[in-house]
Tab-separated table of C-alpha atoms in Angstrom:
chain	number	residue	atom	x	y	z
S	635	MET	CA	-25.444	17.106	12.947
S	636	SER	CA	-23.871	14.286	15.107
S	637	LYS	CA	-19.657	14.034	14.948
S	638	VAL	CA	-18.665	11.954	11.982
S	639	ARG	CA	-17.410	8.949	12.720
S	640	THR	CA	-15.768	6.302	10.135
S	641	ARG	CA	-14.298	2.973	10.358
S	642	PHE	CA	-11.820	0.609	8.564
S	643	ALA	CA	-12.353	-2.829	9.119
S	644	PRO	CA	-9.689	-5.199	7.451
S	645	SER	CA	-9.947	-9.003	8.058
S	646	PRO	CA	-6.293	-10.298	9.371
S	647	THR	CA	-6.344	-13.067	6.841
S	648	GLY	CA	-3.402	-11.576	4.949
S	649	ASP	CA	-1.107	-8.374	3.980
S	650	LEU	CA	-3.363	-5.097	3.781
S	651	HIS	CA	-3.443	-4.556	-0.288
S	652	ILE	CA	-3.611	-1.542	-2.068
S	653	GLY	CA	-7.550	-1.636	-2.488
S	654	GLY	CA	-8.114	-2.069	1.563
S	655	ALA	CA	-5.326	0.695	1.991
S	656	ARG	CA	-7.588	3.103	-0.329
S	657	THR	CA	-10.421	2.498	1.693
S	658	ALA	CA	-8.612	3.285	4.809
S	659	LEU	CA	-7.662	6.046	3.366
S	660	PHE	CA	-10.610	7.816	2.059
S	661	ASN	CA	-12.201	6.847	5.491
S	662	TRP	CA	-9.235	8.844	7.088
S	663	LEU	CA	-9.420	11.735	5.048
S	664	PHE	CA	-13.234	12.014	4.949
S	665	ALA	CA	-12.846	11.934	8.916
S	666	LYS	CA	-10.062	14.484	9.099
S	667	LYS	CA	-11.988	16.791	6.656
S	668	MET	CA	-15.289	16.472	8.966
S	669	LYS	CA	-13.023	17.324	11.836
S	670	GLY	CA	-14.700	13.586	13.340
S	671	VAL	CA	-13.151	10.501	14.727
S	672	PHE	CA	-11.472	7.499	12.496
S	673	ILE	CA	-11.790	4.035	14.079
S	674	LEU	CA	-9.405	0.825	13.062
S	675	ARG	CA	-11.630	-2.247	14.029
S	676	ILE	CA	-10.082	-5.635	13.375
S	677	GLU	CA	-12.381	-8.109	12.059
S	678	ASP	CA	-11.405	-11.518	13.286
S	679	THR	CA	-14.167	-13.708	13.422
S	680	ASP	CA	-12.759	-15.763	10.812
S	681	VAL	CA	-10.480	-17.963	13.623
S	682	GLU	CA	-9.290	-20.354	11.298
S	683	ARG	CA	-7.615	-17.768	8.991
S	684	SER	CA	-6.924	-14.917	11.103
S	685	THR	CA	-3.315	-14.734	12.019
S	686	GLN	CA	-1.417	-12.297	14.810
S	687	GLU	CA	1.307	-11.761	12.119
S	688	ALA	CA	-1.520	-10.707	9.610
S	689	VAL	CA	-3.234	-7.970	12.534
S	690	GLN	CA	0.340	-6.612	12.824
S	691	GLY	CA	1.104	-6.296	9.358
S	692	ILE	CA	-1.836	-4.608	8.884
S	693	LEU	CA	-0.847	-2.284	11.999
S	694	ASP	CA	2.465	-1.649	10.771
S	695	ALA	CA	0.935	-0.730	7.348
S	696	MET	CA	-1.369	1.737	8.794
S	697	LYS	CA	1.122	3.324	10.534
S	698	TRP	CA	3.844	3.276	7.511
S	699	LEU	CA	1.128	5.426	5.649
S	700	GLY	CA	0.651	7.664	8.134
S	701	LEU	CA	-2.730	6.696	8.757
S	702	ASP	CA	-3.131	6.869	12.474
S	703	TRP	CA	-6.461	6.282	14.440
S	704	ASP	CA	-8.295	7.864	16.915
S	705	GLU	CA	-9.772	5.206	18.354
S	706	GLY	CA	-9.180	1.148	18.431
S	707	PRO	CA	-8.107	-0.999	17.286
S	708	TYR	CA	-11.296	-2.961	18.441
S	709	PHE	CA	-11.279	-6.514	17.803
S	710	GLN	CA	-14.343	-8.543	16.900
S	711	SER	CA	-13.032	-11.750	18.648
S	712	GLU	CA	-13.568	-9.808	21.974
S	713	ARG	CA	-17.046	-9.024	20.995
S	714	PHE	CA	-18.908	-12.574	20.831
S	715	ARG	CA	-20.860	-11.962	23.910
S	716	LEU	CA	-22.362	-8.784	22.850
S	717	TYR	CA	-23.349	-10.577	19.320
S	718	GLN	CA	-24.969	-13.373	21.355
S	719	GLU	CA	-27.253	-10.945	23.089
S	720	VAL	CA	-28.032	-8.815	20.350
S	721	ALA	CA	-29.439	-12.189	18.336
S	722	GLU	CA	-30.970	-13.053	21.544
S	723	ARG	CA	-33.028	-10.259	21.407
S	724	LEU	CA	-33.711	-10.373	18.005
S	725	LEU	CA	-35.257	-14.039	18.823
S	726	ARG	CA	-37.158	-12.647	21.654
S	727	GLU	CA	-38.652	-9.586	19.498
S	728	GLY	CA	-39.775	-12.232	16.917
S	729	LYS	CA	-37.367	-10.682	14.175
S	730	ALA	CA	-35.200	-13.807	13.672
S	731	TYR	CA	-35.539	-17.614	14.646
S	732	ARG	CA	-33.755	-20.696	15.128
S	733	CYS	CA	-32.682	-23.213	11.980
S	734	TYR	CA	-32.159	-26.325	12.839
S	735	CYS	CA	-31.514	-27.510	9.169
S	736	LYS	CA	-28.324	-29.459	8.895
S	737	PRO	CA	-25.833	-28.599	5.994
S	738	GLU	CA	-26.563	-31.341	3.613
S	739	GLU	CA	-30.320	-30.550	4.092
S	740	LEU	CA	-29.607	-27.055	2.958
S	741	GLU	CA	-27.520	-28.312	0.109
S	742	GLU	CA	-30.540	-30.612	-1.115
S	743	LYS	CA	-33.015	-27.677	-0.890
S	744	ARG	CA	-30.530	-25.539	-3.049
S	745	LYS	CA	-30.228	-28.004	-5.664
S	746	GLU	CA	-34.043	-28.590	-5.501
S	747	ALA	CA	-34.521	-24.645	-6.035
S	748	LEU	CA	-32.275	-24.563	-9.169
S	749	ARG	CA	-33.609	-27.689	-10.615
S	750	ALA	CA	-37.144	-26.099	-10.642
S	751	GLY	CA	-36.093	-22.932	-11.681
S	752	ARG	CA	-36.354	-20.872	-8.601
S	753	LYS	CA	-33.891	-18.679	-6.643
S	754	PRO	CA	-32.093	-20.679	-4.213
S	755	LYS	CA	-33.748	-18.691	-1.009
S	756	TYR	CA	-33.832	-20.743	2.209
S	757	ASP	CA	-37.796	-22.015	2.246
S	758	ARG	CA	-38.236	-21.095	5.920
S	759	SER	CA	-39.284	-24.374	6.983
S	760	CYS	CA	-37.876	-23.758	10.224
S	761	LEU	CA	-39.857	-20.488	10.962
S	762	GLU	CA	-43.097	-22.325	11.492
S	763	ARG	CA	-41.416	-25.003	13.641
S	764	ARG	CA	-43.269	-25.146	16.861
S	765	VAL	CA	-41.307	-27.985	18.480
S	766	HIS	CA	-37.781	-27.152	19.124
S	767	PRO	CA	-35.709	-30.729	19.437
S	768	LEU	CA	-33.465	-30.613	22.703
S	769	ASN	CA	-29.957	-30.746	22.842
S	770	GLN	CA	-29.727	-30.257	18.790
S	771	PRO	CA	-27.654	-27.185	17.551
S	772	PHE	CA	-29.410	-24.880	15.544
S	773	ALA	CA	-28.251	-21.129	13.876
S	774	ILE	CA	-30.404	-18.089	14.074
S	775	ARG	CA	-32.050	-16.618	10.856
S	776	PHE	CA	-32.804	-13.538	10.654
S	777	LEU	CA	-36.547	-12.841	9.413
S	778	SER	CA	-36.350	-10.260	6.742
S	779	SER	CA	-38.852	-8.548	4.818
S	780	ASP	CA	-40.185	-10.286	1.577
S	781	HIS	CA	-42.320	-7.519	0.415
S	782	GLY	CA	-41.751	-4.027	-0.701
S	783	GLU	CA	-38.252	-2.732	-1.348
S	784	THR	CA	-35.044	-1.411	0.189
S	785	VAL	CA	-33.358	1.862	-0.629
S	786	VAL	CA	-29.784	2.724	-0.517
S	787	ASP	CA	-29.240	6.471	-1.498
S	788	ASP	CA	-25.296	5.784	-1.808
S	789	LEU	CA	-22.926	8.734	-1.596
S	790	ILE	CA	-20.985	7.684	-4.633
S	791	GLN	CA	-23.213	5.488	-6.651
S	792	GLY	CA	-26.563	7.252	-6.059
S	793	ARG	CA	-29.837	5.763	-5.425
S	794	ILE	CA	-30.036	1.979	-5.773
S	795	VAL	CA	-33.187	0.108	-5.097
S	796	PHE	CA	-33.216	-3.435	-4.126
S	797	ASP	CA	-36.545	-5.591	-4.273
S	798	ASN	CA	-36.967	-7.250	-0.655
S	799	SER	CA	-38.284	-10.793	-2.624
S	800	GLU	CA	-35.030	-11.105	-3.659
S	801	LEU	CA	-33.431	-11.179	-0.191
S	802	ASP	CA	-33.033	-14.686	2.205
S	803	ASP	CA	-33.570	-15.388	5.618
S	804	LEU	CA	-29.736	-15.096	5.959
S	805	ILE	CA	-28.119	-16.699	9.070
S	806	ILE	CA	-26.791	-14.230	11.838
S	807	LEU	CA	-25.518	-16.546	14.556
S	808	ARG	CA	-23.796	-19.835	13.251
S	809	SER	CA	-24.653	-23.180	15.383
S	810	ASP	CA	-21.292	-22.746	16.730
S	811	GLY	CA	-22.136	-19.265	18.289
S	812	TYR	CA	-20.186	-17.323	15.815
S	813	PRO	CA	-21.524	-14.289	14.054
S	814	THR	CA	-21.966	-13.985	10.131
S	815	TYR	CA	-20.082	-10.700	8.438
S	816	ASN	CA	-23.451	-9.029	7.645
S	817	PHE	CA	-24.531	-9.515	11.225
S	818	SER	CA	-21.572	-8.374	13.175
S	819	VAL	CA	-20.863	-5.463	11.140
S	820	VAL	CA	-24.166	-3.635	11.965
S	821	VAL	CA	-23.856	-4.173	15.628
S	822	ASP	CA	-20.513	-3.023	15.675
S	823	ASP	CA	-20.990	-0.133	13.470
S	824	GLY	CA	-24.469	0.324	15.365
S	825	THR	CA	-22.884	0.349	18.867
S	826	MET	CA	-19.752	2.262	17.758
S	827	GLY	CA	-21.875	5.389	16.616
S	828	ILE	CA	-20.507	4.923	12.781
S	829	THR	CA	-22.022	7.699	10.464
S	830	HIS	CA	-20.663	7.083	7.300
S	831	VAL	CA	-19.818	3.355	6.044
S	832	ILE	CA	-17.208	4.103	3.234
S	833	ARG	CA	-15.926	0.671	1.639
S	834	GLY	CA	-15.395	-0.990	-1.731
S	835	ASN	CA	-18.646	-1.582	-3.877
S	836	ASP	CA	-18.129	-5.463	-3.658
S	837	HIS	CA	-19.952	-4.746	-0.591
S	838	LEU	CA	-22.965	-3.274	-1.877
S	839	ASN	CA	-24.935	-6.399	-2.510
S	840	ASN	CA	-24.520	-7.011	1.212
S	841	THR	CA	-26.217	-3.461	1.978
S	842	PRO	CA	-30.429	-4.036	2.005
S	843	ARG	CA	-29.526	-7.115	3.988
S	844	GLN	CA	-27.534	-5.125	6.313
S	845	ILE	CA	-29.875	-1.785	6.413
S	846	GLN	CA	-33.067	-4.532	7.287
S	847	ILE	CA	-31.018	-5.485	10.408
S	848	TYR	CA	-30.157	-1.862	11.547
S	849	GLN	CA	-34.079	-1.072	11.142
S	850	ALA	CA	-34.692	-4.225	12.936
S	851	LEU	CA	-32.231	-3.145	15.577
S	852	GLU	CA	-33.494	0.601	15.848
S	853	TYR	CA	-30.045	1.600	15.077
S	854	PRO	CA	-29.518	4.966	13.581
S	855	LEU	CA	-28.620	4.108	9.668
S	856	PRO	CA	-25.485	5.626	8.421
S	857	LYS	CA	-24.687	6.851	5.636
S	858	PHE	CA	-23.288	4.529	2.613
S	859	ALA	CA	-20.267	5.058	0.069
S	860	HIS	CA	-19.462	2.441	-2.033
S	861	VAL	CA	-15.934	3.085	-3.613
S	862	PRO	CA	-15.447	1.407	-7.299
S	863	MET	CA	-12.912	-1.484	-7.658
S	864	ILE	CA	-9.319	-1.060	-8.488
S	865	LEU	CA	-8.305	-2.694	-11.732
S	866	GLY	CA	-5.056	-3.904	-13.029
S	867	PRO	CA	-3.480	-2.024	-16.157
S	868	ASP	CA	-5.373	-4.088	-18.382
S	869	LYS	CA	-8.464	-3.232	-17.206
S	870	LYS	CA	-9.080	-6.446	-15.525
S	871	LYS	CA	-10.000	-7.330	-11.794
S	872	LEU	CA	-6.710	-6.931	-9.916
S	873	SER	CA	-4.834	-10.154	-8.978
S	874	LYS	CA	-1.784	-11.545	-8.147
S	875	ARG	CA	-0.652	-11.506	-11.759
S	876	HIS	CA	-0.625	-7.663	-12.141
S	877	GLY	CA	1.679	-8.072	-8.905
S	878	ALA	CA	-0.928	-6.622	-6.592
S	879	PRO	CA	1.700	-6.080	-3.945
S	880	SER	CA	0.635	-5.361	-0.574
S	881	VAL	CA	1.609	-1.925	1.400
S	882	MET	CA	4.485	-3.034	2.814
S	883	GLU	CA	5.865	-4.480	-0.548
S	884	TYR	CA	5.655	-0.938	-1.580
S	885	LYS	CA	8.048	0.210	1.162
S	886	LYS	CA	10.073	-2.674	0.358
S	887	MET	CA	10.603	-1.520	-3.262
S	888	GLY	CA	11.697	1.751	-2.181
S	889	TYR	CA	8.702	3.974	-2.446
S	890	LEU	CA	8.211	6.887	-0.037
S	891	PRO	CA	5.046	6.634	2.182
S	892	GLU	CA	3.756	10.105	0.713
S	893	ALA	CA	4.169	8.745	-2.432
S	894	VAL	CA	2.261	5.601	-2.120
S	895	VAL	CA	-0.570	8.001	-0.290
S	896	ASN	CA	-0.691	10.500	-3.060
S	897	TYR	CA	-1.101	7.839	-5.476
S	898	LEU	CA	-3.502	5.768	-3.531
S	899	VAL	CA	-5.839	8.868	-3.314
S	900	ARG	CA	-5.732	9.567	-7.201
S	901	LEU	CA	-7.110	6.018	-8.017
S	902	GLY	CA	-10.812	7.068	-8.097
S	903	TRP	CA	-10.668	10.619	-6.883
S	904	SER	CA	-9.670	13.846	-8.661
S	905	TYR	CA	-9.100	17.243	-7.944
S	906	GLY	CA	-8.512	19.199	-11.637
S	907	ASP	CA	-5.238	18.590	-13.153
S	908	GLN	CA	-3.559	18.783	-10.007
S	909	GLU	CA	-1.293	15.194	-8.903
S	910	GLU	CA	0.735	16.093	-6.369
S	911	PHE	CA	-0.813	16.904	-2.828
S	912	THR	CA	0.539	17.534	0.446
S	913	LEU	CA	-1.378	15.409	3.443
S	914	GLU	CA	-2.523	18.614	4.122
S	915	GLU	CA	-4.082	19.631	0.796
S	916	LEU	CA	-5.504	16.228	0.278
S	917	ILE	CA	-7.576	16.510	3.900
S	918	GLU	CA	-8.715	20.196	2.497
S	919	LYS	CA	-9.707	19.352	-0.575
S	920	PHE	CA	-10.910	15.326	-0.087
S	921	THR	CA	-14.706	15.028	-0.570
S	922	LEU	CA	-16.755	11.886	-1.534
S	923	GLU	CA	-18.513	13.723	-4.167
S	924	ALA	CA	-15.346	13.831	-6.214
S	925	VAL	CA	-14.981	9.862	-6.159
S	926	GLY	CA	-15.961	8.377	-9.233
S	927	ARG	CA	-18.453	5.507	-9.769
S	928	SER	CA	-16.262	3.976	-12.500
S	929	PRO	CA	-13.215	1.527	-11.378
S	930	ALA	CA	-9.622	3.012	-11.637
S	931	ALA	CA	-6.846	1.133	-12.990
S	932	ILE	CA	-3.514	0.536	-11.340
S	933	ASN	CA	-0.564	2.767	-13.453
S	934	PRO	CA	3.031	2.007	-12.325
S	935	GLY	CA	4.302	4.275	-14.468
S	936	LYS	CA	2.536	7.120	-12.539
S	937	LEU	CA	3.774	5.891	-9.217
S	938	ASP	CA	7.290	5.908	-10.233
S	939	TRP	CA	7.083	9.431	-11.522
S	940	LEU	CA	5.190	10.331	-7.971
S	941	ASN	CA	7.712	8.698	-6.258
S	942	SER	CA	10.730	10.542	-8.157
S	943	GLN	CA	9.221	13.610	-7.551
S	944	TYR	CA	8.975	12.875	-3.700
S	945	ILE	CA	12.579	12.001	-3.562
S	946	LYS	CA	13.682	15.158	-5.197
S	947	LYS	CA	11.751	17.228	-2.561
S	948	LYS	CA	12.064	15.177	0.330
S	949	ASP	CA	14.596	17.184	2.920
S	950	LEU	CA	17.918	15.607	2.624
S	951	ASP	CA	18.332	14.417	6.334
S	952	GLY	CA	14.731	12.351	6.038
S	953	LEU	CA	16.117	11.066	2.835
S	954	VAL	CA	19.170	9.920	4.087
S	955	ARG	CA	17.211	7.960	6.857
S	956	LEU	CA	14.921	6.147	4.603
S	957	PHE	CA	17.788	5.381	2.353
S	958	ARG	CA	20.228	3.899	4.933
S	959	PRO	CA	18.096	0.318	5.210
S	960	PHE	CA	18.107	-0.039	1.652
S	961	ILE	CA	22.245	0.269	1.487
S	962	GLU	CA	22.962	-1.795	4.430
S	963	GLU	CA	20.866	-4.819	3.113
S	964	LYS	CA	23.423	-5.071	0.479
S	965	GLY	CA	26.072	-5.395	3.291
S	966	TYR	CA	27.236	-1.842	3.163
S	967	PHE	CA	27.841	0.107	6.440
S	968	ILE	CA	28.822	3.778	6.663
S	969	SER	CA	29.101	5.839	9.649
S	970	ASP	CA	30.114	8.760	8.150
S	971	ILE	CA	26.755	10.809	8.144
S	972	GLU	CA	28.489	13.519	6.072
S	973	THR	CA	29.580	11.186	3.147
S	974	LEU	CA	26.498	9.455	2.986
S	975	ARG	CA	24.388	12.899	2.949
S	976	LYS	CA	26.565	13.549	-0.207
S	977	ILE	CA	25.774	10.306	-1.975
S	978	VAL	CA	22.018	10.515	-1.499
S	979	SER	CA	22.164	14.601	-2.893
S	980	SER	CA	24.413	12.714	-5.921
S	981	LEU	CA	21.800	10.312	-6.818
S	982	ARG	CA	18.349	11.969	-5.830
S	983	GLU	CA	17.615	13.739	-9.088
S	984	ARG	CA	18.364	10.527	-10.932
S	985	VAL	CA	16.259	7.305	-9.595
S	986	LYS	CA	12.627	6.517	-9.256
S	987	THR	CA	12.875	4.438	-6.181
S	988	LEU	CA	15.271	3.738	-3.044
S	989	VAL	CA	16.071	0.687	-4.204
S	990	GLU	CA	17.404	2.046	-7.492
S	991	MET	CA	19.214	4.251	-5.617
S	992	ALA	CA	21.024	2.043	-3.313
S	993	ASN	CA	21.915	-0.290	-6.710
S	994	LEU	CA	23.180	2.963	-8.280
S	995	SER	CA	25.316	4.061	-5.362
S	996	GLU	CA	26.915	0.816	-4.674
S	997	PHE	CA	30.052	2.033	-6.505
S	998	TYR	CA	30.573	4.623	-3.727
S	999	PHE	CA	30.883	1.871	-0.868
S	1000	THR	CA	32.515	-1.335	-2.668
S	1001	GLN	CA	36.216	-2.041	-2.757
S	1002	GLU	CA	36.182	-2.933	-6.274
S	1003	VAL	CA	33.834	-2.026	-9.206
S	1004	SER	CA	33.137	-4.241	-11.934
S	1005	TYR	CA	33.357	-3.163	-15.650
S	1006	GLU	CA	31.638	-5.944	-16.956
S	1007	GLU	CA	28.198	-4.074	-17.654
S	1008	GLY	CA	26.896	-1.525	-19.797
S	1009	GLY	CA	29.663	-1.382	-22.495
S	1010	ALA	CA	31.923	-0.221	-19.938
S	1011	LYS	CA	34.807	-1.820	-21.267
S	1012	LYS	CA	34.734	-0.277	-24.297
S	1013	PHE	CA	36.360	2.588	-22.343
S	1014	LEU	CA	39.586	0.674	-20.760
S	1015	THR	CA	41.925	0.784	-23.646
S	1016	SER	CA	45.410	1.457	-24.173
S	1017	ASP	CA	44.538	5.235	-25.065
S	1018	SER	CA	43.118	5.728	-21.560
S	1019	LEU	CA	46.505	4.724	-19.773
S	1020	LEU	CA	47.647	7.848	-20.284
S	1021	ILE	CA	44.808	9.977	-19.033
S	1022	PHE	CA	44.874	7.261	-15.978
S	1023	ASN	CA	48.263	8.214	-14.794
S	1024	GLU	CA	48.385	11.790	-15.714
S	1025	MET	CA	45.404	11.965	-13.534
S	1026	ARG	CA	46.807	10.037	-10.777
S	1027	GLU	CA	49.818	11.977	-10.681
S	1028	ALA	CA	48.251	15.473	-10.624
S	1029	LEU	CA	45.916	14.184	-7.437
S	1030	LEU	CA	49.319	13.057	-5.615
S	1031	LYS	CA	50.209	16.922	-6.108
S	1032	GLU	CA	46.642	18.019	-4.218
S	1033	ARG	CA	46.043	18.305	-0.482
S	1034	VAL	CA	42.473	18.411	-0.881
S	1035	LEU	CA	39.964	16.746	-3.403
S	1036	ASN	CA	36.748	18.531	-3.987
S	1037	ARG	CA	34.250	19.407	-6.539
S	1038	GLU	CA	36.429	22.793	-7.563
S	1039	THR	CA	39.692	20.631	-7.507
S	1040	ALA	CA	38.301	17.807	-9.504
S	1041	HIS	CA	36.815	19.813	-12.150
S	1042	ARG	CA	40.337	22.004	-12.323
S	1043	LEU	CA	42.049	18.550	-12.856
S	1044	ILE	CA	39.856	17.067	-15.786
S	1045	GLN	CA	39.763	20.755	-17.503
S	1046	ASN	CA	43.697	20.607	-17.407
S	1047	LEU	CA	44.003	17.328	-18.241
S	1048	SER	CA	41.491	18.102	-21.518
S	1049	GLU	CA	43.831	21.090	-22.521
S	1050	LYS	CA	46.995	19.131	-22.195
S	1051	GLN	CA	46.056	15.905	-24.194
S	1052	GLY	CA	44.220	18.550	-26.514
S	1053	LEU	CA	41.121	16.294	-26.095
S	1054	PRO	CA	37.313	17.426	-25.599
S	1055	LEU	CA	36.551	16.909	-21.641
S	1056	VAL	CA	34.273	14.091	-22.486
S	1057	LYS	CA	37.078	12.321	-24.048
S	1058	ILE	CA	38.951	12.590	-20.489
S	1059	ALA	CA	35.638	12.321	-18.631
S	1060	GLN	CA	34.235	9.280	-19.880
S	1061	PRO	CA	37.298	6.818	-19.331
S	1062	VAL	CA	37.875	8.202	-15.790
S	1063	ARG	CA	34.096	7.884	-15.020
S	1064	VAL	CA	33.863	4.044	-15.836
S	1065	ALA	CA	37.390	3.541	-13.949
S	1066	LEU	CA	35.961	5.160	-10.976
S	1067	THR	CA	32.240	3.790	-10.953
S	1068	GLY	CA	32.432	0.696	-13.784
S	1069	ARG	CA	29.317	2.561	-15.468
S	1070	THR	CA	29.193	4.914	-18.370
S	1071	ALA	CA	26.578	6.994	-16.347
S	1072	SER	CA	26.703	8.516	-13.067
S	1073	PRO	CA	26.254	11.613	-11.053
S	1074	PRO	CA	28.678	14.362	-12.303
S	1075	LEU	CA	32.269	13.537	-12.109
S	1076	ASP	CA	33.714	16.032	-10.158
S	1077	GLU	CA	30.938	15.060	-7.466
S	1078	VAL	CA	31.504	11.308	-7.850
S	1079	MET	CA	35.165	12.281	-7.084
S	1080	GLU	CA	34.963	14.554	-4.159
S	1081	ILE	CA	32.900	11.763	-2.033
S	1082	LEU	CA	35.113	8.881	-2.867
S	1083	GLY	CA	38.230	11.230	-1.720
S	1084	PRO	CA	41.571	10.903	-3.157
S	1085	GLU	CA	43.035	7.439	-2.079
S	1086	ARG	CA	40.061	5.798	-3.324
S	1087	VAL	CA	40.299	7.546	-6.836
S	1088	ILE	CA	43.810	6.693	-7.021
S	1089	GLN	CA	43.459	3.294	-6.025
S	1090	ARG	CA	40.588	2.700	-8.483
S	1091	LEU	CA	42.837	4.261	-11.307
S	1092	GLU	CA	45.585	2.214	-10.539
S	1093	ARG	CA	43.267	-0.956	-10.658
S	1094	ALA	CA	41.913	0.115	-14.152
S	1095	VAL	CA	45.519	0.611	-15.538
S	1096	LYS	CA	46.287	-2.843	-14.595
S	1097	TYR	CA	43.354	-4.014	-16.124
S	1098	ILE	CA	44.223	-2.939	-19.211
S	1099	GLU	CA	47.711	-3.902	-19.275
S	1100	GLN	CA	46.691	-7.442	-18.201
S	1101	LYS	CA	44.060	-7.072	-21.182
S	1102	GLU	CA	46.685	-6.160	-23.482
S	1103	GLU	CA	48.716	-8.786	-22.512
S	1104	LYS	CA	46.486	-11.689	-23.382
């Protein structure tokens, strides 16, 4: 058996979205599983819509997901001469013919066929043409078989039979010399030795046309595997109304690449009840036979859960590196890496995304906390003044503030005031964080340090006194 060669071939007309990313992932996993070759090919023949920015976006997204390629990226725009040579060969062999019909003529033929109740296929009026007009532009059409059947033995969808009489003599080279998709993809896959074409099932109807071109060019036929589409949570076609974010949007939203990969592979592929997989496990366990035929619906809640698991398990220094840009985006910069490690450690069990972590960590960085959210103000009353002042006095006597010291101070104050711990801790929590929920208070106090804890207690005292004066 020849070495497995798969490819991912996006068009650089926009961002790489989750449907394309999943296709890339399935190709990558299958190639890795079979110890084969994964190729990246950029299908940029749509010159008007293709952009270098989109190309870079695709490369960045692939790298972020960890989908490294063994060959490429190849660009179709650099292969025009090859497409033209192959089209000329088909002309010479009588497997294609020149078409001089103008767009308006073709449109009239289409309308006439519809009026007559016929399938709007090209009528082959140029096939029998014996005189070729000089200096008149022409397209090249593939002469398709119009009898018998073309069979697709799909590795996911099963055996599908197409009636050749339903197929058209499709244009393979336009009059401007640009190849069409169905032609260029066959030439590329054939000359690159692709053994398995794994792609979305929106390409399934193109497959019989492509098979006929493979046969005409005497290229080895690859195995086809058409992956079902991804639907929105409402089971309707995925669209912008569902958010349908690009891969790099997931990065901006604070998801870890490992979580996104795990999430994408589970959209259509299953392995018992197992939900979490390492990349090594995915390579070991992935098979095309386990890809379902039915569309998979996105589940944002599942991604959030997966991401929270990966955040909890990520090595701390790696998580700090990923987190840092999110807090810096808010304008906070910290050079003390040990403090940053403590902050991330204090929040990693509580968040679903790095954006959420950045939002919840702001009280560690800001100079002044706000008491205006989430019912915080109700804990800042005259009853809290004694607690804050006592805590401040106790802190001034301490040389070191760590978790043990902080816990002891809260415990002592609780006993001295004759109040439950929560009655001490909650007002202090609000004074230090501006929130009614936070990481453990002794942890918060250690990270803030004695000076900032005292400053915030004093500010809370002033806030209460000003409120009492009004």
